[in-house]
Amino acid sequence: MSLTPPAIILDAPQLGENIGAVARVMANFGLADLRLCRPRQGWPQPKAFAASSGAHWPLDQARVFAAVADAVADLDLVLAATARPREIPTPAMTAREGASLLAAAAAEGRRTALLFGGERSGLETADIALCRAIVTVPVDPRFSSLNLAQAAAVMAYEWRLTQDAAAPVAFARTETPADGAALRGLFEHLEGELDAAGFFHPPEKRAGMVRNLRALFSRAALSDQEVRTLRGVITALSKGRGRVLAKLAAKRPSP
């Protein structure tokens, strides 16, 4: 990733296990700057390291602060992950929009962070006021509570998408794709040779076996050249079978 990832700030986290789970998420998505404000059980916490499943480097480098204001002092852009507060007119955006804003700021060399509140009470209004905007997740109102690691995972994933946006989602293909007629010719050629070889046994299962074979080759998204190659392979194998049969017939004694 070419841009500096955002810091993750946890305000008043209650359980070491949750801190460790967040560190694991951070490691999954390439984040490393973990800042803890007033962790209830102090720091370091053995349970955090155990819950991180080996993602120890965010925990090794974690910094502890007495207040959110101290944790964000060296940052240029901070977004709060929380429900929209009624008390202050802080703009709200989706997690994807927030990640794009963080990426744009990082591209300008600005230091960024995501702020998460404690497990029980979330963020204080005063701390939200230190943030440029809030980011929310469209959860079901019947159960809108995300645990700390889940919330961090949503935001870290969206950040990672901004960094991987230019990467192809699949290998680029430059060959001419095989059209339906070419594929049908391949299917019929292969199935004819398999019939001759006695592959479709018992006969009542032939239709299902043909369907599965066709689905296999259809999923492969074969090119026109690949279809021609496969048909050459089938022809070579069928000729080889013919040579074997001819040899067997030659060895049989004359009646």
PDB file of C-alpha atoms in Angstrom:
ATOM      1  CA  MET A   1       0.000   0.000   0.000  1.00  0.00           C
ATOM      2  CA  SER A   2       1.475   3.327  -1.045  1.00  0.00           C
ATOM      3  CA  LEU A   3      -0.394   5.622   1.358  1.00  0.00           C
ATOM      4  CA  THR A   4       0.094   5.804   5.110  1.00  0.00           C
ATOM      5  CA  PRO A   5      -2.863   3.966   6.676  1.00  0.00           C
ATOM      6  CA  PRO A   6      -4.996   5.689   9.293  1.00  0.00           C
ATOM      7  CA  ALA A   7      -4.292   5.234  12.966  1.00  0.00           C
ATOM      8  CA  ILE A   8      -6.884   3.353  15.009  1.00  0.00           C
ATOM      9  CA  ILE A   9      -7.804   5.094  18.250  1.00  0.00           C
ATOM     10  CA  LEU A  10      -9.768   3.206  20.907  1.00  0.00           C
ATOM     11  CA  ASP A  11     -11.307   5.407  23.569  1.00  0.00           C
ATOM     12  CA  ALA A  12     -11.729   3.753  26.969  1.00  0.00           C
ATOM     13  CA  PRO A  13     -11.672   0.129  25.736  1.00  0.00           C
ATOM     14  CA  GLN A  14     -12.905  -2.171  28.477  1.00  0.00           C
ATOM     15  CA  LEU A  15     -11.588  -5.632  27.615  1.00  0.00           C
ATOM     16  CA  GLY A  16      -8.151  -6.753  26.571  1.00  0.00           C
ATOM     17  CA  GLU A  17      -9.743  -9.366  24.324  1.00  0.00           C
ATOM     18  CA  ASN A  18     -11.436  -6.650  22.296  1.00  0.00           C
ATOM     19  CA  ILE A  19      -8.191  -4.732  21.907  1.00  0.00           C
ATOM     20  CA  GLY A  20      -6.521  -7.899  20.676  1.00  0.00           C
ATOM     21  CA  ALA A  21      -9.339  -8.572  18.220  1.00  0.00           C
ATOM     22  CA  VAL A  22      -8.954  -5.053  16.825  1.00  0.00           C
ATOM     23  CA  ALA A  23      -5.196  -5.596  16.456  1.00  0.00           C
ATOM     24  CA  ARG A  24      -5.918  -8.757  14.474  1.00  0.00           C
ATOM     25  CA  VAL A  25      -8.220  -6.800  12.140  1.00  0.00           C
ATOM     26  CA  MET A  26      -5.579  -4.124  11.738  1.00  0.00           C
ATOM     27  CA  ALA A  27      -2.998  -6.703  10.731  1.00  0.00           C
ATOM     28  CA  ASN A  28      -5.451  -8.254   8.269  1.00  0.00           C
ATOM     29  CA  PHE A  29      -5.798  -4.991   6.382  1.00  0.00           C
ATOM     30  CA  GLY A  30      -2.334  -3.473   6.722  1.00  0.00           C
ATOM     31  CA  LEU A  31      -2.857  -1.024   9.602  1.00  0.00           C
ATOM     32  CA  ALA A  32      -0.368  -0.768  12.451  1.00  0.00           C
ATOM     33  CA  ASP A  33      -0.752   2.513  14.413  1.00  0.00           C
ATOM     34  CA  LEU A  34      -2.869   1.633  17.467  1.00  0.00           C
ATOM     35  CA  ARG A  35      -3.617   4.301  20.079  1.00  0.00           C
ATOM     36  CA  LEU A  36      -5.372   3.575  23.353  1.00  0.00           C
ATOM     37  CA  CYS A  37      -7.062   6.202  25.477  1.00  0.00           C
ATOM     38  CA  ARG A  38      -7.591   5.276  29.118  1.00  0.00           C
ATOM     39  CA  PRO A  39      -7.866   1.479  28.742  1.00  0.00           C
ATOM     40  CA  ARG A  40      -9.899   0.292  31.722  1.00  0.00           C
ATOM     41  CA  GLN A  41      -7.566  -2.578  32.619  1.00  0.00           C
ATOM     42  CA  GLY A  42      -4.371  -0.653  31.997  1.00  0.00           C
ATOM     43  CA  TRP A  43      -1.708  -1.527  29.488  1.00  0.00           C
ATOM     44  CA  PRO A  44      -0.190  -3.893  28.436  1.00  0.00           C
ATOM     45  CA  GLN A  45      -2.762  -6.640  28.806  1.00  0.00           C
ATOM     46  CA  PRO A  46      -1.851 -10.314  28.270  1.00  0.00           C
ATOM     47  CA  LYS A  47      -5.390 -11.106  27.110  1.00  0.00           C
ATOM     48  CA  ALA A  48      -5.012  -8.652  24.250  1.00  0.00           C
ATOM     49  CA  PHE A  49      -1.945 -10.458  22.942  1.00  0.00           C
ATOM     50  CA  ALA A  50      -3.690 -13.818  23.274  1.00  0.00           C
ATOM     51  CA  ALA A  51      -6.751 -12.589  21.369  1.00  0.00           C
ATOM     52  CA  SER A  52      -4.657 -11.107  18.551  1.00  0.00           C
ATOM     53  CA  SER A  53      -3.828 -14.613  17.223  1.00  0.00           C
ATOM     54  CA  GLY A  54      -0.251 -13.618  16.466  1.00  0.00           C
ATOM     55  CA  ALA A  55      -0.957 -10.111  15.162  1.00  0.00           C
ATOM     56  CA  HIS A  56       1.230  -8.660  17.867  1.00  0.00           C
ATOM     57  CA  TRP A  57       2.914  -5.768  16.078  1.00  0.00           C
ATOM     58  CA  PRO A  58       0.052  -3.241  16.514  1.00  0.00           C
ATOM     59  CA  LEU A  59       0.048  -4.169  20.208  1.00  0.00           C
ATOM     60  CA  ASP A  60       3.826  -3.926  20.544  1.00  0.00           C
ATOM     61  CA  GLN A  61       3.726  -0.398  19.132  1.00  0.00           C
ATOM     62  CA  ALA A  62       0.510   0.720  20.851  1.00  0.00           C
ATOM     63  CA  ARG A  63       0.632   4.108  22.560  1.00  0.00           C
ATOM     64  CA  VAL A  64      -1.448   5.054  25.575  1.00  0.00           C
ATOM     65  CA  PHE A  65      -2.998   8.499  26.049  1.00  0.00           C
ATOM     66  CA  ALA A  66      -4.853  10.158  28.877  1.00  0.00           C
ATOM     67  CA  ALA A  67      -7.504  11.685  26.607  1.00  0.00           C
ATOM     68  CA  VAL A  68      -8.730  11.630  23.028  1.00  0.00           C
ATOM     69  CA  ALA A  69      -7.503  15.181  22.569  1.00  0.00           C
ATOM     70  CA  ASP A  70      -3.960  13.975  23.290  1.00  0.00           C
ATOM     71  CA  ALA A  71      -4.278  11.008  20.945  1.00  0.00           C
ATOM     72  CA  VAL A  72      -5.349  13.162  18.004  1.00  0.00           C
ATOM     73  CA  ALA A  73      -2.940  16.027  18.643  1.00  0.00           C
ATOM     74  CA  ASP A  74      -0.530  15.104  15.834  1.00  0.00           C
ATOM     75  CA  LEU A  75      -3.231  14.166  13.314  1.00  0.00           C
ATOM     76  CA  ASP A  76      -4.731  16.167  10.489  1.00  0.00           C
ATOM     77  CA  LEU A  77      -7.984  14.305   9.875  1.00  0.00           C
ATOM     78  CA  VAL A  78      -9.935  12.158  12.307  1.00  0.00           C
ATOM     79  CA  LEU A  79     -13.230  10.412  11.648  1.00  0.00           C
ATOM     80  CA  ALA A  80     -15.430   9.087  14.431  1.00  0.00           C
ATOM     81  CA  ALA A  81     -17.037   5.672  13.996  1.00  0.00           C
ATOM     82  CA  THR A  82     -20.337   6.118  15.801  1.00  0.00           C
ATOM     83  CA  ALA A  83     -24.033   6.734  15.409  1.00  0.00           C
ATOM     84  CA  ARG A  84     -24.929  10.277  14.427  1.00  0.00           C
ATOM     85  CA  PRO A  85     -25.139  12.490  17.529  1.00  0.00           C
ATOM     86  CA  ARG A  86     -28.079  14.844  17.922  1.00  0.00           C
ATOM     87  CA  GLU A  87     -26.223  17.387  19.994  1.00  0.00           C
ATOM     88  CA  ILE A  88     -23.737  18.616  17.397  1.00  0.00           C
ATOM     89  CA  PRO A  89     -24.089  19.103  13.619  1.00  0.00           C
ATOM     90  CA  THR A  90     -21.200  16.827  12.689  1.00  0.00           C
ATOM     91  CA  PRO A  91     -21.534  15.664   9.074  1.00  0.00           C
ATOM     92  CA  ALA A  92     -22.173  11.966   8.617  1.00  0.00           C
ATOM     93  CA  MET A  93     -21.061   9.658   5.835  1.00  0.00           C
ATOM     94  CA  THR A  94     -20.938   5.999   4.987  1.00  0.00           C
ATOM     95  CA  ALA A  95     -17.932   3.847   5.778  1.00  0.00           C
ATOM     96  CA  ARG A  96     -16.999   3.825   2.084  1.00  0.00           C
ATOM     97  CA  GLU A  97     -17.207   7.592   1.813  1.00  0.00           C
ATOM     98  CA  GLY A  98     -15.153   7.933   4.969  1.00  0.00           C
ATOM     99  CA  ALA A  99     -12.479   5.610   3.652  1.00  0.00           C
ATOM    100  CA  SER A 100     -12.290   7.632   0.433  1.00  0.00           C
ATOM    101  CA  LEU A 101     -11.880  10.820   2.438  1.00  0.00           C
ATOM    102  CA  LEU A 102      -9.083   9.242   4.471  1.00  0.00           C
ATOM    103  CA  ALA A 103      -7.344   8.066   1.312  1.00  0.00           C
ATOM    104  CA  ALA A 104      -7.582  11.501  -0.310  1.00  0.00           C
ATOM    105  CA  ALA A 105      -6.096  13.103   2.772  1.00  0.00           C
ATOM    106  CA  ALA A 106      -3.318  10.521   2.981  1.00  0.00           C
ATOM    107  CA  ALA A 107      -2.503  11.170  -0.687  1.00  0.00           C
ATOM    108  CA  GLU A 108      -1.818  14.769   0.299  1.00  0.00           C
ATOM    109  CA  GLY A 109       0.537  13.632   3.038  1.00  0.00           C
ATOM    110  CA  ARG A 110      -1.903  14.314   5.856  1.00  0.00           C
ATOM    111  CA  ARG A 111      -2.027  12.110   8.948  1.00  0.00           C
ATOM    112  CA  THR A 112      -5.359  10.435   9.557  1.00  0.00           C
ATOM    113  CA  ALA A 113      -7.177   8.267  12.072  1.00  0.00           C
ATOM    114  CA  LEU A 114     -10.387   6.485  12.929  1.00  0.00           C
ATOM    115  CA  LEU A 115     -11.783   6.936  16.424  1.00  0.00           C
ATOM    116  CA  PHE A 116     -13.856   4.233  18.125  1.00  0.00           C
ATOM    117  CA  GLY A 117     -15.659   4.513  21.445  1.00  0.00           C
ATOM    118  CA  GLY A 118     -15.771   2.141  24.374  1.00  0.00           C
ATOM    119  CA  GLU A 119     -17.794  -1.050  24.277  1.00  0.00           C
ATOM    120  CA  ARG A 120     -20.525   0.115  26.641  1.00  0.00           C
ATOM    121  CA  SER A 121     -21.096   3.828  26.084  1.00  0.00           C
ATOM    122  CA  GLY A 122     -19.444   4.680  22.764  1.00  0.00           C
ATOM    123  CA  LEU A 123     -17.968   8.105  22.165  1.00  0.00           C
ATOM    124  CA  GLU A 124     -18.564  11.233  24.172  1.00  0.00           C
ATOM    125  CA  THR A 125     -19.978  14.209  22.322  1.00  0.00           C
ATOM    126  CA  ALA A 126     -16.910  16.238  23.212  1.00  0.00           C
ATOM    127  CA  ASP A 127     -14.656  13.686  21.579  1.00  0.00           C
ATOM    128  CA  ILE A 128     -16.805  13.511  18.454  1.00  0.00           C
ATOM    129  CA  ALA A 129     -16.438  17.268  18.204  1.00  0.00           C
ATOM    130  CA  LEU A 130     -12.706  16.745  17.636  1.00  0.00           C
ATOM    131  CA  CYS A 131     -13.452  14.826  14.445  1.00  0.00           C
ATOM    132  CA  ARG A 132     -14.057  16.084  10.938  1.00  0.00           C
ATOM    133  CA  ALA A 133     -17.032  13.798  10.417  1.00  0.00           C
ATOM    134  CA  ILE A 134     -18.602  10.599  11.619  1.00  0.00           C
ATOM    135  CA  VAL A 135     -18.898   7.340   9.715  1.00  0.00           C
ATOM    136  CA  THR A 136     -21.791   4.982  10.183  1.00  0.00           C
ATOM    137  CA  VAL A 137     -22.695   1.454   9.099  1.00  0.00           C
ATOM    138  CA  PRO A 138     -26.246   0.721   7.849  1.00  0.00           C
ATOM    139  CA  VAL A 139     -27.078  -1.945  10.399  1.00  0.00           C
ATOM    140  CA  ASP A 140     -30.553  -3.252  11.164  1.00  0.00           C
ATOM    141  CA  PRO A 141     -32.216  -0.951  13.737  1.00  0.00           C
ATOM    142  CA  ARG A 142     -33.560  -3.994  15.583  1.00  0.00           C
ATOM    143  CA  PHE A 143     -29.985  -4.758  16.651  1.00  0.00           C
ATOM    144  CA  SER A 144     -27.674  -1.902  15.785  1.00  0.00           C
ATOM    145  CA  SER A 145     -24.805  -2.664  18.138  1.00  0.00           C
ATOM    146  CA  LEU A 146     -21.517  -3.758  16.547  1.00  0.00           C
ATOM    147  CA  ASN A 147     -18.707  -4.981  18.735  1.00  0.00           C
ATOM    148  CA  LEU A 148     -15.429  -3.120  18.598  1.00  0.00           C
ATOM    149  CA  ALA A 149     -13.610  -5.499  16.266  1.00  0.00           C
ATOM    150  CA  GLN A 150     -16.570  -5.712  13.880  1.00  0.00           C
ATOM    151  CA  ALA A 151     -16.714  -1.943  13.550  1.00  0.00           C
ATOM    152  CA  ALA A 152     -12.966  -1.762  13.024  1.00  0.00           C
ATOM    153  CA  ALA A 153     -13.147  -4.524  10.418  1.00  0.00           C
ATOM    154  CA  VAL A 154     -15.755  -2.670   8.353  1.00  0.00           C
ATOM    155  CA  MET A 155     -13.670   0.496   8.274  1.00  0.00           C
ATOM    156  CA  ALA A 156     -10.339  -1.264   7.718  1.00  0.00           C
ATOM    157  CA  TYR A 157     -11.850  -3.229   4.843  1.00  0.00           C
ATOM    158  CA  GLU A 158     -13.174  -0.073   3.192  1.00  0.00           C
ATOM    159  CA  TRP A 159      -9.783   1.582   3.589  1.00  0.00           C
ATOM    160  CA  ARG A 160      -8.103  -1.387   1.976  1.00  0.00           C
ATOM    161  CA  LEU A 161     -10.478  -1.201  -0.961  1.00  0.00           C
ATOM    162  CA  THR A 162      -9.337   2.357  -1.671  1.00  0.00           C
ATOM    163  CA  GLN A 163      -5.765   1.091  -1.904  1.00  0.00           C
ATOM    164  CA  ASP A 164      -6.591  -1.925  -4.051  1.00  0.00           C
ATOM    165  CA  ALA A 165      -8.989  -0.087  -6.364  1.00  0.00           C
ATOM    166  CA  ALA A 166      -6.490   0.007  -9.205  1.00  0.00           C
ATOM    167  CA  ALA A 167      -5.738  -3.703  -8.974  1.00  0.00           C
ATOM    168  CA  PRO A 168      -7.536  -5.945 -11.475  1.00  0.00           C
ATOM    169  CA  VAL A 169     -10.230  -8.132 -10.007  1.00  0.00           C
ATOM    170  CA  ALA A 170      -9.161 -10.970 -12.282  1.00  0.00           C
ATOM    171  CA  PHE A 171      -6.357 -11.796 -14.650  1.00  0.00           C
ATOM    172  CA  ALA A 172      -6.712  -9.721 -17.798  1.00  0.00           C
ATOM    173  CA  ARG A 173      -7.318 -11.788 -20.928  1.00  0.00           C
ATOM    174  CA  THR A 174      -6.220 -10.570 -24.327  1.00  0.00           C
ATOM    175  CA  GLU A 175      -7.185 -13.672 -26.339  1.00  0.00           C
ATOM    176  CA  THR A 176     -10.386 -13.854 -28.358  1.00  0.00           C
ATOM    177  CA  PRO A 177     -12.999 -15.623 -26.248  1.00  0.00           C
ATOM    178  CA  ALA A 178     -14.561 -18.733 -27.689  1.00  0.00           C
ATOM    179  CA  ASP A 179     -18.089 -18.158 -28.915  1.00  0.00           C
ATOM    180  CA  GLY A 180     -21.018 -20.482 -28.412  1.00  0.00           C
ATOM    181  CA  ALA A 181     -20.494 -22.299 -31.684  1.00  0.00           C
ATOM    182  CA  ALA A 182     -16.868 -23.096 -30.842  1.00  0.00           C
ATOM    183  CA  LEU A 183     -17.830 -24.352 -27.408  1.00  0.00           C
ATOM    184  CA  ARG A 184     -20.620 -26.467 -28.829  1.00  0.00           C
ATOM    185  CA  GLY A 185     -18.157 -28.022 -31.257  1.00  0.00           C
ATOM    186  CA  LEU A 186     -15.814 -28.815 -28.376  1.00  0.00           C
ATOM    187  CA  PHE A 187     -18.613 -30.332 -26.314  1.00  0.00           C
ATOM    188  CA  GLU A 188     -19.859 -32.518 -29.141  1.00  0.00           C
ATOM    189  CA  HIS A 189     -16.346 -33.603 -30.099  1.00  0.00           C
ATOM    190  CA  LEU A 190     -15.461 -34.554 -26.514  1.00  0.00           C
ATOM    191  CA  GLU A 191     -18.778 -36.241 -25.813  1.00  0.00           C
ATOM    192  CA  GLY A 192     -18.584 -38.268 -29.019  1.00  0.00           C
ATOM    193  CA  GLU A 193     -15.165 -39.609 -28.112  1.00  0.00           C
ATOM    194  CA  LEU A 194     -16.261 -40.337 -24.551  1.00  0.00           C
ATOM    195  CA  ASP A 195     -19.240 -42.255 -25.918  1.00  0.00           C
ATOM    196  CA  ALA A 196     -16.885 -44.311 -28.076  1.00  0.00           C
ATOM    197  CA  ALA A 197     -14.649 -44.997 -25.085  1.00  0.00           C
ATOM    198  CA  GLY A 198     -17.580 -46.145 -22.931  1.00  0.00           C
ATOM    199  CA  PHE A 199     -17.069 -43.325 -20.415  1.00  0.00           C
ATOM    200  CA  PHE A 200     -20.759 -42.600 -19.855  1.00  0.00           C
ATOM    201  CA  HIS A 201     -21.721 -45.560 -17.696  1.00  0.00           C
ATOM    202  CA  PRO A 202     -24.339 -46.374 -16.678  1.00  0.00           C
ATOM    203  CA  PRO A 203     -26.219 -44.894 -19.650  1.00  0.00           C
ATOM    204  CA  GLU A 204     -28.972 -43.368 -17.529  1.00  0.00           C
ATOM    205  CA  LYS A 205     -26.404 -41.033 -15.946  1.00  0.00           C
ATOM    206  CA  ARG A 206     -25.135 -39.722 -19.258  1.00  0.00           C
ATOM    207  CA  ALA A 207     -27.241 -36.548 -19.260  1.00  0.00           C
ATOM    208  CA  GLY A 208     -26.018 -35.467 -15.838  1.00  0.00           C
ATOM    209  CA  MET A 209     -22.394 -36.247 -16.638  1.00  0.00           C
ATOM    210  CA  VAL A 210     -22.600 -34.280 -19.895  1.00  0.00           C
ATOM    211  CA  ARG A 211     -24.137 -31.339 -18.039  1.00  0.00           C
ATOM    212  CA  ASN A 212     -21.346 -31.332 -15.471  1.00  0.00           C
ATOM    213  CA  LEU A 213     -18.639 -31.481 -18.129  1.00  0.00           C
ATOM    214  CA  ARG A 214     -20.166 -28.606 -20.062  1.00  0.00           C
ATOM    215  CA  ALA A 215     -20.474 -26.528 -16.900  1.00  0.00           C
ATOM    216  CA  LEU A 216     -16.815 -27.176 -16.105  1.00  0.00           C
ATOM    217  CA  PHE A 217     -15.617 -25.885 -19.480  1.00  0.00           C
ATOM    218  CA  SER A 218     -18.071 -22.986 -19.460  1.00  0.00           C
ATOM    219  CA  ARG A 219     -16.730 -21.767 -16.102  1.00  0.00           C
ATOM    220  CA  ALA A 220     -13.203 -21.843 -17.532  1.00  0.00           C
ATOM    221  CA  ALA A 221     -14.038 -18.996 -19.970  1.00  0.00           C
ATOM    222  CA  LEU A 222     -11.952 -20.611 -22.685  1.00  0.00           C
ATOM    223  CA  SER A 223     -10.421 -18.616 -25.501  1.00  0.00           C
ATOM    224  CA  ASP A 224     -10.828 -19.598 -29.133  1.00  0.00           C
ATOM    225  CA  GLN A 225      -7.228 -20.829 -29.192  1.00  0.00           C
ATOM    226  CA  GLU A 226      -7.741 -22.892 -26.053  1.00  0.00           C
ATOM    227  CA  VAL A 227     -10.760 -24.585 -27.623  1.00  0.00           C
ATOM    228  CA  ARG A 228      -8.698 -25.464 -30.695  1.00  0.00           C
ATOM    229  CA  THR A 229      -5.938 -26.826 -28.461  1.00  0.00           C
ATOM    230  CA  LEU A 230      -8.349 -28.972 -26.493  1.00  0.00           C
ATOM    231  CA  ARG A 231      -9.885 -30.353 -29.665  1.00  0.00           C
ATOM    232  CA  GLY A 232      -6.379 -31.226 -30.850  1.00  0.00           C
ATOM    233  CA  VAL A 233      -5.778 -33.042 -27.576  1.00  0.00           C
ATOM    234  CA  ILE A 234      -9.018 -34.989 -27.968  1.00  0.00           C
ATOM    235  CA  THR A 235      -8.121 -35.937 -31.532  1.00  0.00           C
ATOM    236  CA  ALA A 236      -4.648 -37.078 -30.504  1.00  0.00           C
ATOM    237  CA  LEU A 237      -6.057 -39.210 -27.709  1.00  0.00           C
ATOM    238  CA  SER A 238      -8.672 -40.748 -29.963  1.00  0.00           C
ATOM    239  CA  LYS A 239      -6.054 -41.634 -32.574  1.00  0.00           C
ATOM    240  CA  GLY A 240      -3.917 -43.140 -29.844  1.00  0.00           C
ATOM    241  CA  ARG A 241      -6.846 -45.292 -28.794  1.00  0.00           C
ATOM    242  CA  GLY A 242      -7.261 -46.387 -32.389  1.00  0.00           C
ATOM    243  CA  ARG A 243      -3.628 -47.414 -32.604  1.00  0.00           C
ATOM    244  CA  VAL A 244      -3.967 -49.490 -29.439  1.00  0.00           C
ATOM    245  CA  LEU A 245      -7.062 -51.212 -30.785  1.00  0.00           C
ATOM    246  CA  ALA A 246      -5.304 -51.906 -34.072  1.00  0.00           C
ATOM    247  CA  LYS A 247      -2.368 -53.474 -32.264  1.00  0.00           C
ATOM    248  CA  LEU A 248      -4.683 -55.637 -30.196  1.00  0.00           C
ATOM    249  CA  ALA A 249      -6.511 -56.793 -33.316  1.00  0.00           C
ATOM    250  CA  ALA A 250      -3.209 -57.660 -35.015  1.00  0.00           C
ATOM    251  CA  LYS A 251      -2.208 -59.861 -32.132  1.00  0.00           C
ATOM    252  CA  ARG A 252      -5.383 -61.914 -32.251  1.00  0.00           C
ATOM    253  CA  PRO A 253      -5.005 -65.297 -33.941  1.00  0.00           C
ATOM    254  CA  SER A 254      -6.794 -65.735 -37.249  1.00  0.00           C
ATOM    255  CA  PRO A 255      -9.942 -67.896 -37.041  1.00  0.00           C
TER     256      PRO A 255
END
